[in-house]
Structures are given as structure tokens and as C-alpha cells.
Short mmCIF file of C-alpha atoms in Angstrom, two decimals:
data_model
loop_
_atom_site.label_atom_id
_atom_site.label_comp_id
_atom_site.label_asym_id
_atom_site.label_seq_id
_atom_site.Cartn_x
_atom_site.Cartn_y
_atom_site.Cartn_z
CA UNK A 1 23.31 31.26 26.14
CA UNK A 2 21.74 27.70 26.38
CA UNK A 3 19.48 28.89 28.78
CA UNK A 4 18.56 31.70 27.20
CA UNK A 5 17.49 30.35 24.08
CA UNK A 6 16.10 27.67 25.98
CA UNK A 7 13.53 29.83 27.64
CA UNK A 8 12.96 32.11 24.92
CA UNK A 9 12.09 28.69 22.55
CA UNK A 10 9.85 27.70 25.54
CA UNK A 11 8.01 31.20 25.75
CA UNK A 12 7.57 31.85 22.24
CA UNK A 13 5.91 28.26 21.21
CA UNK A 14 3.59 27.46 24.75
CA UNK A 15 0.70 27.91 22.65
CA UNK A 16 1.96 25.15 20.37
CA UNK A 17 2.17 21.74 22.72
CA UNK A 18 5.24 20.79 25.30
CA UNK A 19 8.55 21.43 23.66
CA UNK A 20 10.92 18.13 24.66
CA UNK A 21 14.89 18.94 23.89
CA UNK A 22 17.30 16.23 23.34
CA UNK A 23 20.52 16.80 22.61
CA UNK A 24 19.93 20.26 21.51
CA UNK A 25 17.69 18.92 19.32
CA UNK A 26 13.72 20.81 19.87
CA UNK A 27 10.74 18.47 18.66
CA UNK A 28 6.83 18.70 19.48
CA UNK A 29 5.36 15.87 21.17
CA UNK A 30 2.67 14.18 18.71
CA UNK A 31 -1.22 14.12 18.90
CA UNK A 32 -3.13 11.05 16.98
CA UNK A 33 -4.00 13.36 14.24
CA UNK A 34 -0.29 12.95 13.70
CA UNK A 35 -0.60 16.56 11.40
CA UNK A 36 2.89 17.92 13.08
CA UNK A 37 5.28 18.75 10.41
CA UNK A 38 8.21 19.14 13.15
CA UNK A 39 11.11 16.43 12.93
CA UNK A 40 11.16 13.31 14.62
CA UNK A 41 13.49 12.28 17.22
CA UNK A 42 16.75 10.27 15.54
CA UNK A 43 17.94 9.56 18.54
CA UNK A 44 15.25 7.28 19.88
CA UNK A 45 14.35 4.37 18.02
CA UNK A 46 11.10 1.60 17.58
CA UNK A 47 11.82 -1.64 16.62
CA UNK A 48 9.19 -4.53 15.25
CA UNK A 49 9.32 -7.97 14.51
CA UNK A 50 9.29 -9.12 10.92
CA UNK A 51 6.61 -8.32 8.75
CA UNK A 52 4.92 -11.16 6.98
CA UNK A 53 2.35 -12.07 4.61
CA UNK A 54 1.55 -10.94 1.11
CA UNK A 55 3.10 -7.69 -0.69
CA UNK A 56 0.38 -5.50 0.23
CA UNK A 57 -0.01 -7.16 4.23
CA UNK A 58 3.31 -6.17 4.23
CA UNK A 59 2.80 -2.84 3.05
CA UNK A 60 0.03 -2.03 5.40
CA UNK A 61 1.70 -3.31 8.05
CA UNK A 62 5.30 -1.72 7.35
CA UNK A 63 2.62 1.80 7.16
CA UNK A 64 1.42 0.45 10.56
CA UNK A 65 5.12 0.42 12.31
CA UNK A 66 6.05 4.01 10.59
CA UNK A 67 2.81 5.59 12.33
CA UNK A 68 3.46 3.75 15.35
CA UNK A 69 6.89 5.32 15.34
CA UNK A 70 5.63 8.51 14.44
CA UNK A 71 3.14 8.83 17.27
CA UNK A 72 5.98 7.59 19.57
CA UNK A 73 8.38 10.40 18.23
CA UNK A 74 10.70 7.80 17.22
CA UNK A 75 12.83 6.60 14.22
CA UNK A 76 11.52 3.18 13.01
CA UNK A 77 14.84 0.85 12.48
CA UNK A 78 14.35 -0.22 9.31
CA UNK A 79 12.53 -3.69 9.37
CA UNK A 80 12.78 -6.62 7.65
CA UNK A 81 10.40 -7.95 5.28
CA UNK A 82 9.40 -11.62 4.03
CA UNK A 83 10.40 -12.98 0.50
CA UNK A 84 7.26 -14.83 0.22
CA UNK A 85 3.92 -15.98 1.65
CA UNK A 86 4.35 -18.00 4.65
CA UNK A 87 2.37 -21.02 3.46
CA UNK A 88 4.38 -21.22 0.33
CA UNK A 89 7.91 -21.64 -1.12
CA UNK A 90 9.10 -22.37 2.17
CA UNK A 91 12.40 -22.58 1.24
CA UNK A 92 12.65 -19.00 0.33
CA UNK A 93 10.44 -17.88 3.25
CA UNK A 94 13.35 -16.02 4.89
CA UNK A 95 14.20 -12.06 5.62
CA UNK A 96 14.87 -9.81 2.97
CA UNK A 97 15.80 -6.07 4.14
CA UNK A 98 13.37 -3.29 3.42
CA UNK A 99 15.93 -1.51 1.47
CA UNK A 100 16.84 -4.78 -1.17
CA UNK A 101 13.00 -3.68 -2.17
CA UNK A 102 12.22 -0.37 -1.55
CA UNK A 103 15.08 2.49 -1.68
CA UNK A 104 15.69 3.62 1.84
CA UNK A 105 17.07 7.25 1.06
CA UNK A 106 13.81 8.27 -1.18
CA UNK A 107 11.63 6.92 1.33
CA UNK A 108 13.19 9.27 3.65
CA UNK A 109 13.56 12.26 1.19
CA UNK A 110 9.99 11.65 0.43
CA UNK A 111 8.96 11.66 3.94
CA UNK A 112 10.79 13.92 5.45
CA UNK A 113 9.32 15.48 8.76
CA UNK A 114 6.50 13.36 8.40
CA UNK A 115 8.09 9.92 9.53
CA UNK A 116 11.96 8.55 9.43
CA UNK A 117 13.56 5.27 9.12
CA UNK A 118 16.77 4.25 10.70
CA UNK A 119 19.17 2.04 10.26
CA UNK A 120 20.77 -0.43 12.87
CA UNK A 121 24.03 1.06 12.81
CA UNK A 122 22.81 4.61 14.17
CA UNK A 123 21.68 2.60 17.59
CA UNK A 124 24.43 3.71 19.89
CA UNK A 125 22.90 1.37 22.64
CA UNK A 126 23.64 3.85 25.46
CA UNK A 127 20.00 3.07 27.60
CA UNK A 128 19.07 -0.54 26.48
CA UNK A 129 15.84 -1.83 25.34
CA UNK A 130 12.34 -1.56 26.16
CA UNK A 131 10.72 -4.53 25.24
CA UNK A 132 6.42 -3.56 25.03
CA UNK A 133 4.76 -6.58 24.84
CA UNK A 134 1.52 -5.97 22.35
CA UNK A 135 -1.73 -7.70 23.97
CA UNK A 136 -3.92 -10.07 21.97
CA UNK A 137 -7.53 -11.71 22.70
CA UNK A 138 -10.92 -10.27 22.73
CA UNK A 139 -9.68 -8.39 25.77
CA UNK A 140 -7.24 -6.37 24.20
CA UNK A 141 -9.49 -3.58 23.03
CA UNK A 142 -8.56 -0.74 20.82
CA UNK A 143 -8.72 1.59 23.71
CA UNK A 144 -6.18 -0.45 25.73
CA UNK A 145 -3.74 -0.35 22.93
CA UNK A 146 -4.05 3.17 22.48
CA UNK A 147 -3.30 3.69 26.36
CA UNK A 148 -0.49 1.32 26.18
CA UNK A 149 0.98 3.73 22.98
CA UNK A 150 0.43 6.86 25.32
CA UNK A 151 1.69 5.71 28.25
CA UNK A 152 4.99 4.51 26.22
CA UNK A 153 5.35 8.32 25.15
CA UNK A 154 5.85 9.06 28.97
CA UNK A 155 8.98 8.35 31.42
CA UNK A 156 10.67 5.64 32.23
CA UNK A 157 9.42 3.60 29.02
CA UNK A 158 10.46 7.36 27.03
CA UNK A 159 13.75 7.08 28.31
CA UNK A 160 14.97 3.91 26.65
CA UNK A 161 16.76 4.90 23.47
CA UNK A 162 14.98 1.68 22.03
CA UNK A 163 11.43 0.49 21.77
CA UNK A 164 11.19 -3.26 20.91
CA UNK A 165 7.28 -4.24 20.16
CA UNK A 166 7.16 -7.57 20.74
CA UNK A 167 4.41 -10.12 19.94
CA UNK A 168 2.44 -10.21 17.03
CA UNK A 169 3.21 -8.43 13.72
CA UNK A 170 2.19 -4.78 12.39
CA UNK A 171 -0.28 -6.22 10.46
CA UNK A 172 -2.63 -7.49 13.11
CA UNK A 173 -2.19 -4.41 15.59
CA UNK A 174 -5.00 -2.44 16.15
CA UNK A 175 -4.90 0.47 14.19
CA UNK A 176 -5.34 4.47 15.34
CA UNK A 177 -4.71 6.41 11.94
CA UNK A 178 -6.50 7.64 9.55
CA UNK A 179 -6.21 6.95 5.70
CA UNK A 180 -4.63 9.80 4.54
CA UNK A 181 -1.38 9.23 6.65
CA UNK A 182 -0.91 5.49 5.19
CA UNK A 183 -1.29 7.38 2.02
CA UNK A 184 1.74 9.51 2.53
CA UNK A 185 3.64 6.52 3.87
CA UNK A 186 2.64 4.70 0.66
CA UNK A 187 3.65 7.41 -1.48
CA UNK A 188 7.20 7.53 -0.47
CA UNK A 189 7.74 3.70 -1.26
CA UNK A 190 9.65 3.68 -4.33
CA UNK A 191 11.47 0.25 -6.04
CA UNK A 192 14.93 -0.07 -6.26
CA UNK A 193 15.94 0.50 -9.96
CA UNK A 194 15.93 -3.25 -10.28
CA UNK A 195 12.92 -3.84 -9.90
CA UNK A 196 11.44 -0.72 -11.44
CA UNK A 197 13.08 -1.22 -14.42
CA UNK A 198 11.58 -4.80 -14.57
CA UNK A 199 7.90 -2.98 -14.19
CA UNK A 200 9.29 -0.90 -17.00
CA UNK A 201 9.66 -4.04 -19.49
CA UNK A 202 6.67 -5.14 -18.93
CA UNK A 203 4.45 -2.18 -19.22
CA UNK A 204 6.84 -1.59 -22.38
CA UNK A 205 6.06 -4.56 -24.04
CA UNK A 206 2.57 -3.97 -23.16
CA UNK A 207 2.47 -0.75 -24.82
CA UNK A 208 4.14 -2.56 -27.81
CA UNK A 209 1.70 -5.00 -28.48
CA UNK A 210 -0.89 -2.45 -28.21
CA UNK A 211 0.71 -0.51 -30.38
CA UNK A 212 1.06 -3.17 -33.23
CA UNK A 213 -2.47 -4.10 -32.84
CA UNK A 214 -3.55 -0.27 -33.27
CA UNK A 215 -0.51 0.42 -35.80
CA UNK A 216 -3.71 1.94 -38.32
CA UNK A 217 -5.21 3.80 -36.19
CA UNK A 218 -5.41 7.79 -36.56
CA UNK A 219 -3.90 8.66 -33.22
CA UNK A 220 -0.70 6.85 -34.40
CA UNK A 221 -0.78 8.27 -37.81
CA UNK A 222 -0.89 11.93 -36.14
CA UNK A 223 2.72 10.65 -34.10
CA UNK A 224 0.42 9.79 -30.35
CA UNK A 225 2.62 6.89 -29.46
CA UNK A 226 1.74 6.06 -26.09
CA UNK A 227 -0.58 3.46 -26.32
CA UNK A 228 -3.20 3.15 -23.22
CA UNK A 229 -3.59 -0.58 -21.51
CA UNK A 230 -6.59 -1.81 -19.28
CA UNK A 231 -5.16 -3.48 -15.95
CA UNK A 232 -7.67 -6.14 -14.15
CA UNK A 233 -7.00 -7.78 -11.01
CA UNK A 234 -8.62 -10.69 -11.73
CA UNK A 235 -9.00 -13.06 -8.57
CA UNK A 236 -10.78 -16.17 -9.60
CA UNK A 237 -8.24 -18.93 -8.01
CA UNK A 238 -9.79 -21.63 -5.94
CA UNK A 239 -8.14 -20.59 -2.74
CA UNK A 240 -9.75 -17.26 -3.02
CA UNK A 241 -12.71 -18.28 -4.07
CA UNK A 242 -13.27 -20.49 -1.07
CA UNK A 243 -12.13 -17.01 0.92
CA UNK A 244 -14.96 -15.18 -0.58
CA UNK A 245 -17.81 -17.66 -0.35
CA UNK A 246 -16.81 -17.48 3.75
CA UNK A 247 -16.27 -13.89 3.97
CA UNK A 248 -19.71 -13.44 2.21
CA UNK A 249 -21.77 -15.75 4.28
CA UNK A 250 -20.23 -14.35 7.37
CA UNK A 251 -20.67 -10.68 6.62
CA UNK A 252 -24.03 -11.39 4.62
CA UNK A 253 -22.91 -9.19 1.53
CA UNK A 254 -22.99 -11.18 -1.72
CA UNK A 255 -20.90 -8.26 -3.72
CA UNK A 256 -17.62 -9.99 -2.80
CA UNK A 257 -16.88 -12.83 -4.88
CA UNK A 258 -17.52 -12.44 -8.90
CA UNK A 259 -17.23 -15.25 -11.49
CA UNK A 260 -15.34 -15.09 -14.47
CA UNK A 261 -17.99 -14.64 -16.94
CA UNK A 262 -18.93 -11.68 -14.99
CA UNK A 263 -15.94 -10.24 -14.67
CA UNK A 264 -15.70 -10.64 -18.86
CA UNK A 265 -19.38 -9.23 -18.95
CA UNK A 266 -18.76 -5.52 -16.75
CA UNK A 267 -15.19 -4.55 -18.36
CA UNK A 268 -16.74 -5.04 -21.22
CA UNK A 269 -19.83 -2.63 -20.54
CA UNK A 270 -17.63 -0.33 -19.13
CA UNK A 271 -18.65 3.40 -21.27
CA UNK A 272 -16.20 5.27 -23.46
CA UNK A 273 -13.16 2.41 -23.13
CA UNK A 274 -11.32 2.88 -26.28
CA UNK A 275 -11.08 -0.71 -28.51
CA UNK A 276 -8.82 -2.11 -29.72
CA UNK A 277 -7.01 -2.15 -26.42
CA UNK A 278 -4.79 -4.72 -24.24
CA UNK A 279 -6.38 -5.90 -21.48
CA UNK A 280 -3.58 -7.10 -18.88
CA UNK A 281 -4.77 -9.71 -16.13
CA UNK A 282 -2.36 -9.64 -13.33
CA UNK A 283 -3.57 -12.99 -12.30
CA UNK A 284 -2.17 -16.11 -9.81
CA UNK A 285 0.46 -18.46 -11.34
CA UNK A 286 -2.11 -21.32 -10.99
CA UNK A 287 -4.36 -19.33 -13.67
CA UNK A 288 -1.74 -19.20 -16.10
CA UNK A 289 -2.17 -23.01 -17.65
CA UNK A 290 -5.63 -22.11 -17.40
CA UNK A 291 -6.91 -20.82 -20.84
CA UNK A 292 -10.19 -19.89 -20.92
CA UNK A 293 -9.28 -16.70 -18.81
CA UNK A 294 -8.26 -15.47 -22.39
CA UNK A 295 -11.20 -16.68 -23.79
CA UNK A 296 -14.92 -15.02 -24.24
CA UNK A 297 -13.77 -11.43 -23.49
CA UNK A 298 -15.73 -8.49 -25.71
CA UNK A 299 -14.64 -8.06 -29.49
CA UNK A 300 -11.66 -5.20 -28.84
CA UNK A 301 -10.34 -6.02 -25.58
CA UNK A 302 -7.36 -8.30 -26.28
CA UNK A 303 -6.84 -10.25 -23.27
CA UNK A 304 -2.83 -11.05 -22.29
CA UNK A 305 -1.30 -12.59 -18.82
CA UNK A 306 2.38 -12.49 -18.38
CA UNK A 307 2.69 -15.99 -20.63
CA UNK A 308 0.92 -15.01 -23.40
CA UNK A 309 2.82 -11.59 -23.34
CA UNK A 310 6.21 -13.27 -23.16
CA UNK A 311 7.40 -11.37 -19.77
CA UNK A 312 7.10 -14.58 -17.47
CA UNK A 313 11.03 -15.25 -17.63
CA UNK A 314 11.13 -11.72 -15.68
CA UNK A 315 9.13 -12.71 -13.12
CA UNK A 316 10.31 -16.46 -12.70
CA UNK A 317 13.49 -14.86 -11.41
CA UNK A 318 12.02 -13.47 -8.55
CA UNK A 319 10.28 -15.02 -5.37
CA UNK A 320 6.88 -14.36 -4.48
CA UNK A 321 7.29 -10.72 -2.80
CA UNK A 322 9.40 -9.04 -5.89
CA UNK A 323 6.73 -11.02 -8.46
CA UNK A 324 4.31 -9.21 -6.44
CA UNK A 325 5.95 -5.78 -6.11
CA UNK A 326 6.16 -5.90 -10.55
CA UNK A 327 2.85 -6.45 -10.86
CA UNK A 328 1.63 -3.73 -8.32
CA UNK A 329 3.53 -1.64 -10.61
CA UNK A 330 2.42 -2.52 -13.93
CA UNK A 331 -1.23 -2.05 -12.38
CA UNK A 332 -0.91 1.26 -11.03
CA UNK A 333 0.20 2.56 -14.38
CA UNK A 334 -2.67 0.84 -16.13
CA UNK A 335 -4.61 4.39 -17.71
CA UNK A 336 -7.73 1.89 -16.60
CA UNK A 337 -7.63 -0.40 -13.43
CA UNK A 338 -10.17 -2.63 -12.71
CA UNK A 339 -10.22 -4.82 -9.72
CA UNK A 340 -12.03 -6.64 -6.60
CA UNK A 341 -13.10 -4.15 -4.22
CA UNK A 342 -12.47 -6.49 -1.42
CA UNK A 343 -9.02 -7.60 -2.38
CA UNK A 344 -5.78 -5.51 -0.46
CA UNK A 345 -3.93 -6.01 -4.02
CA UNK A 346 -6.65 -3.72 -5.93
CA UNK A 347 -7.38 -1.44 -2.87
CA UNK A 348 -3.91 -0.18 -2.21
CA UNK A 349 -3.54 0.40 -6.14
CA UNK A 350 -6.93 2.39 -6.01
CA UNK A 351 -5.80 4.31 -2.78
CA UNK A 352 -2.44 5.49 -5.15
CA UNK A 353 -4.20 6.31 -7.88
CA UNK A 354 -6.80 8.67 -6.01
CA UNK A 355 -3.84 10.32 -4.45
CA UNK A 356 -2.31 10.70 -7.50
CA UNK A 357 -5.21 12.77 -8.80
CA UNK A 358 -5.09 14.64 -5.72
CA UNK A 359 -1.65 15.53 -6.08
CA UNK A 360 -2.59 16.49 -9.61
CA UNK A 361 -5.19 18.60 -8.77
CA UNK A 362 -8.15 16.88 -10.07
CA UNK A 363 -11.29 17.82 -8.14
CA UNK A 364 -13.82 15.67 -9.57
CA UNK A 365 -14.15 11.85 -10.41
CA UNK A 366 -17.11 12.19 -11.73
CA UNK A 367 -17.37 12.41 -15.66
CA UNK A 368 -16.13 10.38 -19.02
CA UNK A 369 -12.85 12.62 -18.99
CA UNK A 370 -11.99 11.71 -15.61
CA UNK A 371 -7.96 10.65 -15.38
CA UNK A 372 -6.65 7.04 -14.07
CA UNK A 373 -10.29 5.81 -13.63
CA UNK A 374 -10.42 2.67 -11.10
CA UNK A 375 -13.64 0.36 -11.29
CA UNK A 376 -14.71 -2.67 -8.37
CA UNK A 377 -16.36 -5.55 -10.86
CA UNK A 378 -17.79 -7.25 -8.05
CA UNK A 379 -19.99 -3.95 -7.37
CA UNK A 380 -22.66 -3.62 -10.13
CA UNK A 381 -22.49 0.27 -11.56
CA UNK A 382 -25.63 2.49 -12.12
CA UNK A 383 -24.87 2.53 -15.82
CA UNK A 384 -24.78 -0.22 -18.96
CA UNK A 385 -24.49 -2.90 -16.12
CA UNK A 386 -20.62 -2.33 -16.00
CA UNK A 387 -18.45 -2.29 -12.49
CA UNK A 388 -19.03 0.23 -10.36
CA UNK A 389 -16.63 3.93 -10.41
CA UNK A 390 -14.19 3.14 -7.64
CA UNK A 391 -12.34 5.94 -5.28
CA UNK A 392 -10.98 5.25 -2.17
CA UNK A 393 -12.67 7.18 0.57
CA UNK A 394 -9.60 9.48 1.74
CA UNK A 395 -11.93 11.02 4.94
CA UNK A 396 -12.14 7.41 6.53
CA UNK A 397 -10.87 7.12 10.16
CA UNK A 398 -8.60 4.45 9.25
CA UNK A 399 -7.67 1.84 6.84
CA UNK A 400 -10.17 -1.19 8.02
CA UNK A 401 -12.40 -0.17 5.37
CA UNK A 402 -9.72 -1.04 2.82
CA UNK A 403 -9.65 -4.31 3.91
CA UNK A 404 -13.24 -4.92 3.29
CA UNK A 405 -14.57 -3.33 0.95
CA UNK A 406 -16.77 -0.82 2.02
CA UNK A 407 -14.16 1.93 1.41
CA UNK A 408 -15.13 1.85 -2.37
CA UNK A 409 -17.32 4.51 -3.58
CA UNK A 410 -18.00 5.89 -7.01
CA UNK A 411 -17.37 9.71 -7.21
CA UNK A 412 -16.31 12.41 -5.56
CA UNK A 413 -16.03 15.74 -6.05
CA UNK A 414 -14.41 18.91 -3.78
#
């Protein structure tokens, strides 16, 4: 009866791609495009080294691994992530589990047939490990690393029920896929209810002091009470600044870095934002003794960082990565986001939010009545010298655009 079936599988799908079984278990071998909605293999594993770096280096890179696996047709073992940035709070720079941040059965719920995590414990060990050492060096071309992938889809390397990549981490391998598939590995990362009830407080409270500042207005008096909140990335801190002044020399664009004053000057141009409204700056800890940030901003946008609002007891509790993770949060829900078109931080939020209106059905960014409208400040905009419309470019070949900011552009329409 096997063998019937067997055939009759084979015969009725050859126009579909080699069928591989495993353990009675059929699955398509994988093209780059990665479009299969087949399952992936749970009985062969990839395993990476810890993932490092800030929040969203993480993120990118943790999107990196699941593709990787994907185009393997192989469960990723669920990888460890860092608590914090690698040049600070060394003390607390140690592993903390994927699922202590993000929930592990939603991810996989959410991603179903498109890529799967596994856990340790479902490594029966009967073959070994692999270990694939990445390359690294000017030598180590794109193509290479794509052969290197292909060939590991192929016998022996196939056989081994585990894949170890060792070497450097996800976020430095060269990358093969295209934007829209870190976007559905983005959109199944969801917080723990710890932490997204933190991100809860402090868009609450928010919300509340918008609302107490706009107690008179008419939209309250007819019973609206969700009150809308501006977001702005702000990156002014030394460290980046010096960053900037680099990247901008080296790449000979001078839309990277943007002072404060201008930053103040384009929100506050931007057409049809409703005043009086909180503005929140999700800002770096060293800005937070720094006042002026709260100062000189346009009569109706009332300016508040985590001190002045109260909430920095939340995020005290927390080391670097979950402080990071709240504040991601508390952006993306913003009703306006403004940020800097070359920072990962405001680029990932900008990539969920133009999925979101995907998912939603909107078909055009263009236009006042646009919803969850993104804007770059340090890209001037063709109207009332305000920031420039922001959408991330969905069509791109992959995500090295969102890195640098040329993934930004300011409407689309389909």
C-alpha cells in the first residue's frame, strides 16, 4: 500500500518539483523564491550561534536564520538571543531564550507552513551534526554562499539530522531573500504578555495625558475616546551622530544625519496633524537629563520622553533588549511615526506598518486620509518643507536597502 501511494503521490505532483519522503512525511524541496506553502521538515534541524547586537540586529538576523532554515527545509532550533548590546552593561550581556521574549507557540501558529521553530528537546540525535563553517573576507562572495546553501540541501551534508552554522552571526551573512519574506517572519513575532502588557501602560498613559490635554475638545464631548499620539524616533546621541557624519562622507549622501532643530522644524510642518497632540520621543537614556529635547517644538505638539511621562520605572526594570522591545511597541502603535530613514529601529517599524495596511487592504499611501502614516525627517518632503511620506519598498530583492536608507519612498499605490 506504501508503494502504491508512493508512486501515485510521485505521478500526480512531477509537474510540481522532486517530492523527498521522510518518515512518511511528503515535503517539496524549496526554490529561493521560498513561495512553497508545503510543510517543512521537523525532523531535520539548523542550528546558529547566538544572535547579538541591538533589538532590531537581532531581529533581522533571527529573520536571517528562519529563511536560512526555510531554504534548507529545516526546523530552526530555537536560538538564543542577547540581553543587551555587546559594548554595554556587560554584566548582563548573557543569553536570554527566544521564547522569555517572543512567544514561541504564536510564532509558530502564525507561521505555519511558511517557516518552523524547534525546540532542543525534539533533537533525537540519531545522525550527529554537520558543522558548515560560513566564509568571511572579500572572497566570500554572495554567489559562493549561495552555492554553499545549495550544496547543503544535497547528500551527505542533507543527511545529518542537524545543521550547525558556525562562524559569524545571522546578522552579517549574506543575504538571498527578498523583503516580503522577512516581513512574514516579522509579523509572527509577538511579546510575551509581560512585556506586551508593559507596551500597554505606556501607550495607556500616553493616551491619558492626551486625553487630559484635549479633555474640551468636540471629539471627546461626542464620547471618541481614543486619543491619537505622534511617535518620533529621535536619534540625536553623540555616538550616533559620529555614525552618521562617517556613513555620510563615505556614501556621499548628506540626507542621513538631521539636527535637532530640524527634526523640531519638519514634524512640525507636517500637513493635516491634528494639535493639541502628544508627541512621544523614544529617545537614548543619555538624552533623558538632556532638556532641551522638550524644548522649541511647534505650539500643539506636546513633547514627552519616558521621564517626563512617568513610565521610566517600567523600563528601568528591564535590560537593554526588553527596554528596546517596549519601545518598538509603543512606536508601531503611534497613529503617526516619524523617524530616521537610515536607522534599523525606524525601518523595521515602517516595514510593519506598511504590511499592516496591506493586510488591511489599503491600496494607496498617497492622500491626507491615508492610515498609520510613517515620515523619514532626515529626507526633505515635496510639501510645506516637512519630512518626507515614508513606505517601505515591499518589491526590493532583499532587506540591504533597509539598512541604508534608500528603501524609503513616499507613496505607493496598486
Amino acid at each position: 500500500m506504501v508503494l502504491f501511494l508512493r508512486t501515485a503521490l510521485r505521478n500526480s505532483f512531477s509537474g510540481y518539483g522532486e517530492l523527498i519522503q521522510n518518515n512518511l512525511e511528503l515535503v517539496h524541496t524549496y526554490s529561493l523564491s521560498l513561495d512553497s506553502d508545503s510543510g517543512i521538515r521537523k525532523d531535520k534541524f539548523l542550528e546558529v550561534p547566538q544572535i547579538v547586537w541591538g533589538l532590531n540586529n537581532q531581529k533581522i538576523a533571527f529573520a536571517r536564520a528562519c529563511l536560512t532554515a526555510k531554504f534548507l527545509n529545516r526546523t530552526l532550533l530555537m536560538p538564543s538571543l542577547s540581553a543587551s548590546l555587546f559594548y554595554k552593561e556587560i554584566d548582563l550581556l548573557q543569553p536570554i531564550s527566544f521564547d522569555k521574549v517572543f512567544q514561541f507557540e504564536k510564532f509558530n501558529s502564525l507561521c505555519n507552513g511558511f517557516v518552523q521553530l524547534g525546540r532542543y528537546s525534539d533533537f533525537l540525535n540519531r545522525t550527529g551534526v554537520f558543522e558548515l563553517q560560513k566564509g568571511s573576507g572579500r572572497k566570500w562572495t554572495v554567489e559562493r554562499d549561495l552555492d554553499q546553501l545549495k550544496q547543503a540541501r544535497e547528500d551527505p551534508t542533507d543527511g545529518f539530522e542537524v545543521i550547525r552554522i558556525v562562524g559569524k552571526n545571522p546578522f552579517l551573512w549574506h543575504d538571498h531573500w527578498p523583503v516580503k519574506d522577512y516581513a512574514k517572519v516579522f509579523e509572527c513575532l509577538v511579546l510575551v504578555d509581560e512585556f506586551a502588557k508593559e507596551a500597554d501602560k505606556v501607550a495607556s498613559k500616553i493616551r491619558e495625558v492626551g486625553r487630559s490635554i484635549r479633555s474640551t475638545t468636540e471629539s471627546l464631548q461626542n464620547g471618541v475616546d481614543r486619543v491619537p499620539y505622534v511617535a518620533v524616533h529621535m536619534r540625536i546621541e553623540i555616538d550616533w551622530m559620529i555614525h552618521c557624519k562617517k556613513l555620510e562622507q563615505r556614501s556621499h549622501i548628506s540626507e542621513i544625519c538631521s539636527s535637532k532643530e530640524e527634526i523640531l522644524q519638519r514634524v512640525g510642518n507636517i500637513i493635516d496633524l491634528k494639535t493639541p497632540t502628544v508627541v512621544y520621543l523614544a529617545v537614548a537614556d543619555t538624552l533623558l537629563e538632556d532638556s532641551s529635547i522638550l524644548s522649541g517644538w511647534k505650539q500643539g505638539l506636546l513633547p514627552f520622553e519616558k521621564k517626563k511621562l512617568g513610565v521610566d520605572g517600567i523600563y528601568n526594570k528591564y535590560p537593554y533588549l526588553i527596554q528596546s522591545a517596549i519601545d518598538y511597541e509603543v512606536c508601531l502603535r503611534a497613529d503617526v511615526f516619524v523617524g530616521n530613514s537610515f536607522s534599523t529601529f525606524s525601518s523595521l517599524i515602517v516595514l510593519e506598518r506598511t504590511q499592516k495596511m496591506i493586510r488591511m487592504g489599503v491600496n494607496s499611501s498617497c492622500g491626507a486620509d491615508a492610515r498609520w502614516p510613517s515620515y523619514a525627517y532626515n529626507i526633505l518632503g515635496d510639501q510645506s518643507n516637512g519630512p518626507q511620506r515614508w513606505m517601505t519598498n515591499m518589491s526590493d530583492s532583499s532587506l540591504g536597502a533597509i539598512s541604508y536608507g534608500s528603501n524609503a519612498i513616499s507613496c505607493w499605490g496598486y
